[in-house]
Amino acid sequence: MRTVDIISKKRNGGANTEAEIKFLTDGFVSGAVADYQMSAWLMAVCLKGMNHEETQILTRAMIDSGEVLDLSTIKCKKADKHSTGGVGDTTTLILAPLVAACGGCVAKLSGRGLGATGGTIDKLESIKGLSTECDGQFFEKTVGELGLCVASQSASLVPADKLMYALRDVTATVDSIPLIASSIMSKKIAAGADVIVLDVKFGNGAFMKTVEEAEALAWEMVNIGHRMGRETMAILTNMNEPLGMAIGNGLEVREAIDALSLRVGNDTPLMQVSTFIAKQMLMLSGVAGDGAEADALVGEALHSGRALEKLRSMCAALGGDTSCFDNLDELVNVKKHIPVYCGEGYIKQVDALSIGNAACILGAGRQKKTDKIDHAVGLMLHKRVGDHVKNNEPVATLYVNDETKAEEAANLVKTAFVLSNEEIEVKSPIYKIVRKV
Ligand code: URA
Ligand code: CA
């Protein structure tokens, strides 16, 4: 078999066989297939696509390129959720402890933020002393004891994805439904998930710009999950505004603690999405028999404070100093708070990408993987889509340590807010549910 023939077949619009796809991925990990050859094949896939069978074969080949976590000593179903990259999306830190407090099991490997979108690992590291680097044994033990663990993706799982993603990032080959679907699903399956709930974002700032593309990606992932024997479903949510009010690492941890302390309204998009996914995870895991039972479990876990205690226990297990739970200002201690104004009117849109970039400029995110971040900085929104704002009311407050960055960030926040003279109808953050019936 020759690599060049596999590439030219795909370039001509053909379907690659299982043997060809395995030859390519294995060869790429071992070094027998060169970067430029993999890049050429990835570009051919971007332009010509892959059918469902090829996509599933690629997913399997990527899983087989490394270790697979064995969580078989944990008897309950392990549930995981994944978002395709949100801004102000701190749902994991709310729903993982919520599901665990209801008797479910959450075994989740998370990533760091890159560019405008946040990552759960960076958020957790806002807590002093906390480390998410752990081996499989510790991960398994913690999930077994607490019903949850959120840890960093280890290098030994799905090395093919790690290498391919690095190439895709710099060769304009990220935007491909089969490549995104196989990349995400290979990691979820290798990490031991039995139940997978996916939050696929669409709109400006998301991988998928339109609902149609997002739905196609959701179906591709749901199909891969089902074919591999995993209970899988997806929701489509839009990025017309950040999900929560906090954008920045410590700020989002504070918001998650607030949410689990009943200080964030049930009707907010953040709580709607978090509790919806939590209930789906409970039902797909068989912990709740139906929606009404899931509702009751979630309500009790929140109101009793047990969900909050689960988050605290997990942070302590990861070595974190949990005094911040009693003194939330520790998480967001900055030199200066700067209000941002944007005029008067009804808020029609809050561009999530610009808001994420503003937080990034203040130091909350990275442009390159090696950049250092400042966990305390970012911004709090005071207004959302549908709200009315007056001239003298701030729409956001910047949390700033490096004042030389404040003006650029404030300008981005201003341009992110799109105003209207007319009242704006507020829609549910969950646009559509994608599942097999
Ligand atoms: N997230 C991933 O993990 N992989 C992709 O290809 C895109 C988003
Ligand atoms: Ca994320």
Tab-separated table of C-alpha atoms and ligand atoms in Angstrom:
chain	number	residue	atom	x	y	z
A	1	MET	CA	0.000	0.000	0.000
A	2	ARG	CA	1.301	3.470	-0.853
A	3	THR	CA	0.343	6.632	1.004
A	4	VAL	CA	0.229	8.615	-2.239
A	5	ASP	CA	-2.459	6.288	-3.645
A	6	ILE	CA	-4.618	6.701	-0.529
A	7	ILE	CA	-4.358	10.475	-0.894
A	8	SER	CA	-5.122	10.527	-4.614
A	9	LYS	CA	-8.148	8.246	-4.139
A	10	LYS	CA	-9.591	10.707	-1.637
A	11	ARG	CA	-8.624	13.696	-3.798
A	12	ASN	CA	-10.610	12.110	-6.655
A	13	GLY	CA	-13.652	11.773	-4.423
A	14	GLY	CA	-13.357	8.062	-3.694
A	15	ALA	CA	-13.995	6.294	-0.397
A	16	ASN	CA	-10.974	5.014	1.520
A	17	THR	CA	-11.119	1.462	2.865
A	18	GLU	CA	-10.611	0.408	6.455
A	19	ALA	CA	-7.137	-0.914	5.619
A	20	GLU	CA	-6.216	2.389	3.971
A	21	ILE	CA	-7.428	4.539	6.836
A	22	LYS	CA	-5.653	2.371	9.412
A	23	PHE	CA	-2.467	2.412	7.335
A	24	LEU	CA	-2.591	6.214	7.287
A	25	THR	CA	-3.344	6.823	10.987
A	26	ASP	CA	-0.966	4.147	12.306
A	27	GLY	CA	1.738	5.313	9.910
A	28	PHE	CA	1.250	8.914	10.957
A	29	VAL	CA	1.634	8.087	14.668
A	30	SER	CA	4.711	5.913	14.015
A	31	GLY	CA	6.316	8.472	11.708
A	32	ALA	CA	6.101	6.358	8.527
A	33	VAL	CA	3.564	8.774	7.035
A	34	ALA	CA	4.966	12.314	6.806
A	35	ASP	CA	3.249	15.489	8.024
A	36	TYR	CA	2.893	16.759	4.444
A	37	GLN	CA	1.200	13.540	3.375
A	38	MET	CA	-1.263	13.634	6.264
A	39	SER	CA	-1.874	17.335	5.535
A	40	ALA	CA	-2.650	16.566	1.905
A	41	TRP	CA	-5.071	13.797	2.882
A	42	LEU	CA	-6.771	16.017	5.497
A	43	MET	CA	-7.270	18.728	2.867
A	44	ALA	CA	-8.696	16.145	0.456
A	45	VAL	CA	-11.134	15.055	3.198
A	46	CYS	CA	-12.102	18.689	3.812
A	47	LEU	CA	-12.887	19.163	0.131
A	48	LYS	CA	-14.393	15.770	-0.758
A	49	GLY	CA	-15.829	14.629	2.584
A	50	MET	CA	-16.108	11.108	3.977
A	51	ASN	CA	-19.121	8.817	4.133
A	52	HIS	CA	-20.516	7.598	7.484
A	53	GLU	CA	-18.641	4.326	7.284
A	54	GLU	CA	-15.293	6.002	6.606
A	55	THR	CA	-15.937	8.418	9.475
A	56	GLN	CA	-16.623	5.550	11.842
A	57	ILE	CA	-13.513	3.685	10.663
A	58	LEU	CA	-11.406	6.801	11.230
A	59	THR	CA	-12.881	7.175	14.735
A	60	ARG	CA	-12.030	3.537	15.547
A	61	ALA	CA	-8.513	3.895	14.076
A	62	MET	CA	-7.886	6.996	16.193
A	63	ILE	CA	-9.110	5.259	19.371
A	64	ASP	CA	-6.838	2.291	18.586
A	65	SER	CA	-3.829	4.589	18.163
A	66	GLY	CA	-3.382	4.824	21.938
A	67	GLU	CA	-4.490	3.653	25.353
A	68	VAL	CA	-8.132	3.290	26.265
A	69	LEU	CA	-9.260	3.946	29.831
A	70	ASP	CA	-10.683	0.884	31.505
A	71	LEU	CA	-13.260	2.003	34.057
A	72	SER	CA	-14.817	-1.438	34.361
A	73	THR	CA	-14.424	-1.589	38.148
A	74	ILE	CA	-16.977	1.235	38.345
A	75	LYS	CA	-20.299	-0.494	38.054
A	76	CYS	CA	-22.544	2.409	37.101
A	77	LYS	CA	-22.722	3.859	33.584
A	78	LYS	CA	-20.108	6.553	33.054
A	79	ALA	CA	-21.597	9.700	31.557
A	80	ASP	CA	-19.731	12.457	29.760
A	81	LYS	CA	-20.737	15.663	28.040
A	82	HIS	CA	-18.940	17.706	25.467
A	83	SER	CA	-19.410	21.186	24.125
A	84	THR	CA	-17.948	22.129	20.767
A	85	GLY	CA	-16.536	25.337	22.253
A	86	GLY	CA	-18.492	27.991	24.079
A	87	VAL	CA	-17.964	31.415	25.595
A	88	GLY	CA	-19.091	31.851	29.203
A	89	ASP	CA	-20.058	28.177	29.079
A	90	THR	CA	-19.381	26.844	32.530
A	91	THR	CA	-22.009	24.073	32.312
A	92	THR	CA	-19.539	21.258	33.104
A	93	LEU	CA	-18.763	22.697	36.535
A	94	ILE	CA	-22.493	22.871	37.281
A	95	LEU	CA	-23.856	19.691	35.762
A	96	ALA	CA	-21.050	17.239	36.637
A	97	PRO	CA	-21.508	17.682	40.423
A	98	LEU	CA	-25.275	17.840	39.904
A	99	VAL	CA	-25.347	14.468	38.134
A	100	ALA	CA	-23.033	12.926	40.754
A	101	ALA	CA	-25.205	14.265	43.593
A	102	CYS	CA	-28.209	12.547	41.952
A	103	GLY	CA	-26.441	9.179	41.958
A	104	GLY	CA	-25.017	9.317	38.438
A	105	CYS	CA	-21.382	8.908	37.466
A	106	VAL	CA	-19.411	11.523	35.531
A	107	ALA	CA	-15.990	10.584	34.189
A	108	LYS	CA	-14.815	13.535	32.168
A	109	LEU	CA	-11.573	14.468	30.510
A	110	SER	CA	-11.479	18.125	29.577
A	111	GLY	CA	-9.237	20.453	27.663
A	112	ARG	CA	-7.804	23.908	28.020
A	113	GLY	CA	-9.261	26.934	26.333
A	114	LEU	CA	-7.797	28.115	23.080
A	115	GLY	CA	-8.520	31.468	21.502
A	116	ALA	CA	-11.881	32.927	22.442
A	117	THR	CA	-13.420	29.783	23.937
A	118	GLY	CA	-12.812	28.698	27.512
A	119	GLY	CA	-11.705	25.303	28.760
A	120	THR	CA	-12.766	23.580	31.975
A	121	ILE	CA	-9.187	22.691	32.967
A	122	ASP	CA	-8.110	26.342	32.971
A	123	LYS	CA	-11.196	27.252	34.964
A	124	LEU	CA	-10.523	24.609	37.635
A	125	GLU	CA	-6.910	25.740	37.920
A	126	SER	CA	-8.201	29.106	39.209
A	127	ILE	CA	-8.464	27.261	42.513
A	128	LYS	CA	-5.176	27.419	44.432
A	129	GLY	CA	-3.239	24.148	44.475
A	130	LEU	CA	-5.664	22.280	42.232
A	131	SER	CA	-4.111	19.972	39.642
A	132	THR	CA	-6.075	18.065	37.022
A	133	GLU	CA	-3.088	16.016	35.866
A	134	CYS	CA	-3.757	12.534	37.173
A	135	ASP	CA	-3.170	8.937	36.113
A	136	GLY	CA	-5.883	6.485	35.113
A	137	GLN	CA	-5.841	4.827	38.522
A	138	PHE	CA	-6.508	8.046	40.421
A	139	PHE	CA	-9.204	9.021	37.901
A	140	GLU	CA	-10.963	5.677	38.313
A	141	LYS	CA	-10.682	5.786	42.115
A	142	THR	CA	-12.091	9.324	42.291
A	143	VAL	CA	-15.005	8.546	39.962
A	144	GLY	CA	-15.700	5.412	42.031
A	145	GLU	CA	-15.644	7.263	45.360
A	146	LEU	CA	-17.252	10.599	44.497
A	147	GLY	CA	-19.249	9.789	41.378
A	148	LEU	CA	-17.246	12.352	39.448
A	149	CYS	CA	-13.837	13.416	38.311
A	150	VAL	CA	-12.877	16.068	35.779
A	151	ALA	CA	-9.269	15.636	34.703
A	152	SER	CA	-6.897	16.676	31.886
A	153	GLN	CA	-6.775	14.701	28.717
A	154	SER	CA	-3.638	12.548	29.018
A	155	ALA	CA	-1.173	12.309	26.154
A	156	SER	CA	-1.544	8.535	25.945
A	157	LEU	CA	-5.212	8.627	24.872
A	158	VAL	CA	-5.861	9.067	21.140
A	159	PRO	CA	-2.368	10.260	20.138
A	160	ALA	CA	-3.482	10.245	16.478
A	161	ASP	CA	-5.990	13.002	17.254
A	162	LYS	CA	-3.431	15.074	19.097
A	163	LEU	CA	-1.042	14.933	16.131
A	164	MET	CA	-3.743	15.409	13.504
A	165	TYR	CA	-5.361	18.312	15.342
A	166	ALA	CA	-2.024	20.127	15.532
A	167	LEU	CA	-1.706	19.813	11.745
A	168	ARG	CA	-5.328	20.764	11.078
A	169	ASP	CA	-4.946	23.902	13.148
A	170	VAL	CA	-2.193	25.242	10.871
A	171	THR	CA	-3.347	23.864	7.486
A	172	ALA	CA	-6.932	25.230	7.444
A	173	THR	CA	-8.386	21.743	7.789
A	174	VAL	CA	-10.348	22.071	11.044
A	175	ASP	CA	-13.702	22.839	9.386
A	176	SER	CA	-14.769	19.388	8.283
A	177	ILE	CA	-17.709	17.523	9.777
A	178	PRO	CA	-16.179	14.015	9.530
A	179	LEU	CA	-12.860	15.246	10.961
A	180	ILE	CA	-14.482	17.123	13.858
A	181	ALA	CA	-16.912	14.268	14.603
A	182	SER	CA	-14.207	11.582	14.663
A	183	SER	CA	-11.863	13.795	16.693
A	184	ILE	CA	-14.444	14.464	19.405
A	185	MET	CA	-16.012	11.002	19.533
A	186	SER	CA	-12.673	9.143	19.589
A	187	LYS	CA	-11.697	11.040	22.746
A	188	LYS	CA	-15.054	10.475	24.477
A	189	ILE	CA	-15.024	6.743	23.737
A	190	ALA	CA	-11.348	6.232	24.629
A	191	ALA	CA	-12.018	7.927	27.978
A	192	GLY	CA	-14.543	5.250	28.882
A	193	ALA	CA	-17.882	7.024	28.369
A	194	ASP	CA	-21.024	4.843	28.165
A	195	VAL	CA	-23.321	7.863	27.884
A	196	ILE	CA	-22.430	10.931	25.820
A	197	VAL	CA	-24.382	14.197	25.645
A	198	LEU	CA	-23.080	16.696	23.094
A	199	ASP	CA	-23.718	20.418	22.998
A	200	VAL	CA	-23.135	21.546	19.420
A	201	LYS	CA	-22.849	25.319	19.089
A	202	PHE	CA	-23.809	27.241	15.997
A	203	GLY	CA	-23.471	30.845	14.900
A	204	ASN	CA	-20.713	33.395	14.733
A	205	GLY	CA	-17.781	32.164	16.793
A	206	ALA	CA	-18.770	28.483	16.571
A	207	PHE	CA	-17.150	25.877	14.284
A	208	MET	CA	-20.536	25.511	12.597
A	209	LYS	CA	-21.881	28.828	11.330
A	210	THR	CA	-25.386	27.619	10.442
A	211	VAL	CA	-28.001	25.463	12.168
A	212	GLU	CA	-27.932	23.069	9.211
A	213	GLU	CA	-24.190	22.452	9.548
A	214	ALA	CA	-24.487	22.077	13.328
A	215	GLU	CA	-27.268	19.552	12.903
A	216	ALA	CA	-25.228	17.583	10.373
A	217	LEU	CA	-22.281	17.483	12.813
A	218	ALA	CA	-24.616	16.457	15.648
A	219	TRP	CA	-26.080	13.585	13.604
A	220	GLU	CA	-22.624	12.408	12.550
A	221	MET	CA	-21.548	12.187	16.214
A	222	VAL	CA	-24.816	10.626	17.418
A	223	ASN	CA	-24.503	7.980	14.700
A	224	ILE	CA	-20.880	7.200	15.593
A	225	GLY	CA	-21.879	6.858	19.257
A	226	HIS	CA	-24.757	4.511	18.499
A	227	ARG	CA	-22.749	2.343	16.145
A	228	MET	CA	-20.155	1.978	18.890
A	229	GLY	CA	-22.753	1.035	21.487
A	230	ARG	CA	-22.823	4.337	23.393
A	231	GLU	CA	-26.006	6.116	24.426
A	232	THR	CA	-25.515	9.384	22.580
A	233	MET	CA	-27.599	12.495	22.005
A	234	ALA	CA	-26.948	16.115	21.092
A	235	ILE	CA	-28.481	19.505	21.585
A	236	LEU	CA	-27.966	22.476	19.309
A	237	THR	CA	-27.394	25.787	21.081
A	238	ASN	CA	-26.671	29.137	19.533
A	239	MET	CA	-23.777	31.488	20.176
A	240	ASN	CA	-25.794	34.697	19.710
A	241	GLU	CA	-24.604	35.549	23.181
A	242	PRO	CA	-22.332	34.020	25.841
A	243	LEU	CA	-24.148	31.345	27.826
A	244	GLY	CA	-23.518	32.727	31.313
A	245	MET	CA	-22.793	36.211	32.645
A	246	ALA	CA	-19.155	35.464	33.613
A	247	ILE	CA	-16.348	35.180	31.053
A	248	GLY	CA	-12.940	34.361	32.489
A	249	ASN	CA	-11.624	31.451	34.524
A	250	GLY	CA	-12.035	32.433	38.191
A	251	LEU	CA	-15.155	34.411	37.275
A	252	GLU	CA	-16.730	31.289	35.752
A	253	VAL	CA	-15.826	29.126	38.753
A	254	ARG	CA	-17.487	31.761	40.944
A	255	GLU	CA	-20.550	31.654	38.684
A	256	ALA	CA	-20.683	27.835	38.904
A	257	ILE	CA	-20.494	27.990	42.715
A	258	ASP	CA	-23.208	30.668	42.670
A	259	ALA	CA	-25.345	28.445	40.440
A	260	LEU	CA	-24.973	25.452	42.752
A	261	SER	CA	-25.800	27.772	45.681
A	262	LEU	CA	-29.120	28.733	44.032
A	263	ARG	CA	-27.946	32.283	43.346
A	264	VAL	CA	-28.439	31.966	39.561
A	265	GLY	CA	-32.056	31.908	38.327
A	266	ASN	CA	-33.548	28.680	36.946
A	267	ASP	CA	-34.720	30.566	33.890
A	268	THR	CA	-31.245	31.762	32.866
A	269	PRO	CA	-29.733	30.156	29.751
A	270	LEU	CA	-26.817	28.828	31.844
A	271	MET	CA	-29.126	26.976	34.238
A	272	GLN	CA	-31.518	25.869	31.504
A	273	VAL	CA	-28.725	24.237	29.513
A	274	SER	CA	-26.939	22.820	32.597
A	275	THR	CA	-30.024	21.204	34.108
A	276	PHE	CA	-31.282	19.991	30.744
A	277	ILE	CA	-28.014	18.156	30.008
A	278	ALA	CA	-27.827	16.840	33.590
A	279	LYS	CA	-31.317	15.345	33.264
A	280	GLN	CA	-30.489	13.746	29.926
A	281	MET	CA	-27.344	12.203	31.431
A	282	LEU	CA	-29.401	10.820	34.332
A	283	MET	CA	-32.013	9.339	32.014
A	284	LEU	CA	-29.518	7.859	29.526
A	285	SER	CA	-27.567	6.375	32.463
A	286	GLY	CA	-30.737	4.764	33.795
A	287	VAL	CA	-30.556	6.676	37.109
A	288	ALA	CA	-33.852	8.431	36.332
A	289	GLY	CA	-36.686	6.549	34.621
A	290	ASP	CA	-38.260	9.606	33.033
A	291	GLY	CA	-38.176	13.392	32.851
A	292	ALA	CA	-40.298	13.880	35.967
A	293	GLU	CA	-38.005	11.700	38.061
A	294	ALA	CA	-34.921	13.464	36.659
A	295	ASP	CA	-36.526	16.825	37.506
A	296	ALA	CA	-37.167	15.788	41.081
A	297	LEU	CA	-33.634	14.409	41.556
A	298	VAL	CA	-31.992	17.528	40.148
A	299	GLY	CA	-34.196	19.828	42.236
A	300	GLU	CA	-33.363	17.943	45.420
A	301	ALA	CA	-29.604	17.835	44.701
A	302	LEU	CA	-29.582	21.604	44.172
A	303	HIS	CA	-31.819	22.597	47.079
A	304	SER	CA	-30.139	20.312	49.621
A	305	GLY	CA	-26.723	21.774	48.758
A	306	ARG	CA	-25.432	18.283	47.913
A	307	ALA	CA	-24.454	19.272	44.367
A	308	LEU	CA	-22.349	22.142	45.724
A	309	GLU	CA	-20.701	19.771	48.212
A	310	LYS	CA	-19.846	17.382	45.339
A	311	LEU	CA	-17.984	20.145	43.513
A	312	ARG	CA	-16.124	21.060	46.684
A	313	SER	CA	-15.198	17.404	47.330
A	314	MET	CA	-13.905	16.964	43.804
A	315	CYS	CA	-11.804	20.140	44.010
A	316	ALA	CA	-10.383	18.949	47.337
A	317	ALA	CA	-9.607	15.505	45.864
A	318	LEU	CA	-7.651	17.265	43.092
A	319	GLY	CA	-5.566	19.047	45.731
A	320	GLY	CA	-7.401	22.376	45.584
A	321	ASP	CA	-7.670	24.801	48.490
A	322	THR	CA	-11.455	25.026	48.811
A	323	SER	CA	-11.446	28.095	51.077
A	324	CYS	CA	-12.480	30.021	47.946
A	325	PHE	CA	-15.914	28.367	48.212
A	326	ASP	CA	-16.468	30.448	51.366
A	327	ASN	CA	-14.678	33.509	50.041
A	328	LEU	CA	-15.509	33.791	46.346
A	329	ASP	CA	-13.654	37.091	45.918
A	330	GLU	CA	-10.377	35.142	46.239
A	331	LEU	CA	-11.073	33.790	42.749
A	332	VAL	CA	-11.436	37.159	41.068
A	333	ASN	CA	-9.076	39.444	42.915
A	334	VAL	CA	-7.915	42.091	40.383
A	335	LYS	CA	-6.410	45.581	40.450
A	336	LYS	CA	-9.261	47.347	38.733
A	337	HIS	CA	-12.928	47.060	37.737
A	338	ILE	CA	-13.848	49.047	34.613
A	339	PRO	CA	-17.485	49.509	33.533
A	340	VAL	CA	-18.380	49.435	29.826
A	341	TYR	CA	-21.300	51.399	28.329
A	342	CYS	CA	-22.794	50.976	24.874
A	343	GLY	CA	-25.710	53.420	24.586
A	344	GLU	CA	-29.443	52.952	24.933
A	345	GLY	CA	-31.874	50.425	23.483
A	346	TYR	CA	-32.939	46.797	23.457
A	347	ILE	CA	-30.150	44.243	23.203
A	348	LYS	CA	-30.452	42.207	20.045
A	349	GLN	CA	-27.157	40.313	20.086
A	350	VAL	CA	-24.026	39.980	22.235
A	351	ASP	CA	-21.412	38.622	19.864
A	352	ALA	CA	-19.866	35.736	21.767
A	353	LEU	CA	-16.653	35.700	19.761
A	354	SER	CA	-15.890	39.378	20.497
A	355	ILE	CA	-16.693	38.905	24.184
A	356	GLY	CA	-14.415	35.851	24.332
A	357	ASN	CA	-11.680	37.772	22.553
A	358	ALA	CA	-12.035	40.710	24.980
A	359	ALA	CA	-11.518	38.344	27.933
A	360	CYS	CA	-8.560	36.853	26.088
A	361	ILE	CA	-6.959	40.288	25.566
A	362	LEU	CA	-7.256	40.938	29.307
A	363	GLY	CA	-5.247	37.743	29.855
A	364	ALA	CA	-7.960	35.107	30.444
A	365	GLY	CA	-7.059	33.095	27.334
A	366	ARG	CA	-4.197	32.164	25.078
A	367	GLN	CA	-3.297	32.921	21.494
A	368	LYS	CA	-0.695	30.143	21.554
A	369	LYS	CA	-0.810	26.936	23.578
A	370	THR	CA	2.273	28.034	25.569
A	371	ASP	CA	0.908	31.452	26.659
A	372	LYS	CA	0.412	32.005	30.405
A	373	ILE	CA	-3.046	33.031	31.553
A	374	ASP	CA	-4.280	35.216	34.402
A	375	HIS	CA	-7.032	33.302	36.185
A	376	ALA	CA	-8.620	36.322	37.894
A	377	VAL	CA	-9.280	38.550	34.867
A	378	GLY	CA	-12.160	38.639	32.404
A	379	LEU	CA	-15.539	40.308	32.444
A	380	MET	CA	-19.014	40.134	33.895
A	381	LEU	CA	-21.985	40.901	31.677
A	382	HIS	CA	-24.845	42.824	33.256
A	383	LYS	CA	-27.214	42.656	30.301
A	384	ARG	CA	-28.296	39.918	27.915
A	385	VAL	CA	-30.268	39.603	24.709
A	386	GLY	CA	-33.792	40.937	25.264
A	387	ASP	CA	-32.815	43.320	28.091
A	388	HIS	CA	-33.221	47.078	27.805
A	389	VAL	CA	-30.210	49.255	28.609
A	390	LYS	CA	-30.045	52.980	29.392
A	391	ASN	CA	-27.177	55.312	28.481
A	392	ASN	CA	-25.924	55.507	32.051
A	393	GLU	CA	-26.079	51.747	32.698
A	394	PRO	CA	-22.985	49.605	32.175
A	395	VAL	CA	-23.515	46.493	30.034
A	396	ALA	CA	-20.403	44.835	31.431
A	397	THR	CA	-17.579	45.236	33.953
A	398	LEU	CA	-14.015	44.390	33.006
A	399	TYR	CA	-11.841	42.669	35.635
A	400	VAL	CA	-8.389	44.036	34.849
A	401	ASN	CA	-4.825	43.529	36.048
A	402	ASP	CA	-2.937	44.919	33.037
A	403	GLU	CA	-4.448	48.368	32.427
A	404	THR	CA	-2.662	48.777	29.100
A	405	LYS	CA	-5.081	46.161	27.665
A	406	ALA	CA	-8.283	47.666	29.033
A	407	GLU	CA	-9.114	50.070	26.222
A	408	GLU	CA	-8.843	47.467	23.465
A	409	ALA	CA	-10.956	45.021	25.490
A	410	ALA	CA	-13.580	47.681	26.287
A	411	ASN	CA	-13.878	48.593	22.599
A	412	LEU	CA	-14.429	44.956	21.662
A	413	VAL	CA	-17.133	44.593	24.306
A	414	LYS	CA	-18.846	47.744	23.010
A	415	THR	CA	-18.913	46.452	19.452
A	416	ALA	CA	-20.164	43.041	20.642
A	417	PHE	CA	-23.449	44.589	21.810
A	418	VAL	CA	-25.915	45.091	18.959
A	419	LEU	CA	-28.841	47.323	19.976
A	420	SER	CA	-32.310	47.766	18.531
A	421	ASN	CA	-35.086	50.311	19.080
A	422	GLU	CA	-37.635	47.542	19.174
A	423	GLU	CA	-38.266	44.941	21.846
A	424	ILE	CA	-36.486	41.668	21.207
A	425	GLU	CA	-38.154	38.298	21.620
A	426	VAL	CA	-36.049	35.984	23.802
A	427	LYS	CA	-35.756	32.422	22.522
A	428	SER	CA	-34.837	29.248	24.385
A	429	PRO	CA	-31.065	28.650	24.336
A	430	ILE	CA	-31.729	25.057	23.225
A	431	TYR	CA	-32.625	25.255	19.585
A	432	LYS	CA	-33.024	21.588	18.778
A	433	ILE	CA	-32.518	18.100	20.184
A	434	VAL	CA	-30.851	15.433	18.042
A	435	ARG	CA	-31.413	11.862	19.139
A	436	LYS	CA	-32.426	8.493	17.772
A	437	VAL	CA	-35.974	7.554	18.621
B	1	URA	N1	-12.853	19.818	19.048
B	1	URA	C1	-12.146	18.686	18.897
B	1	URA	O1	-11.828	18.018	19.863
B	1	URA	N2	-11.802	18.301	17.663
B	1	URA	C2	-12.130	18.988	16.567
B	1	URA	O2	-11.801	18.580	15.476
B	1	URA	C3	-12.850	20.176	16.733
B	1	URA	C4	-13.204	20.554	17.991
B	2	CA	CA	-14.766	23.575	26.043
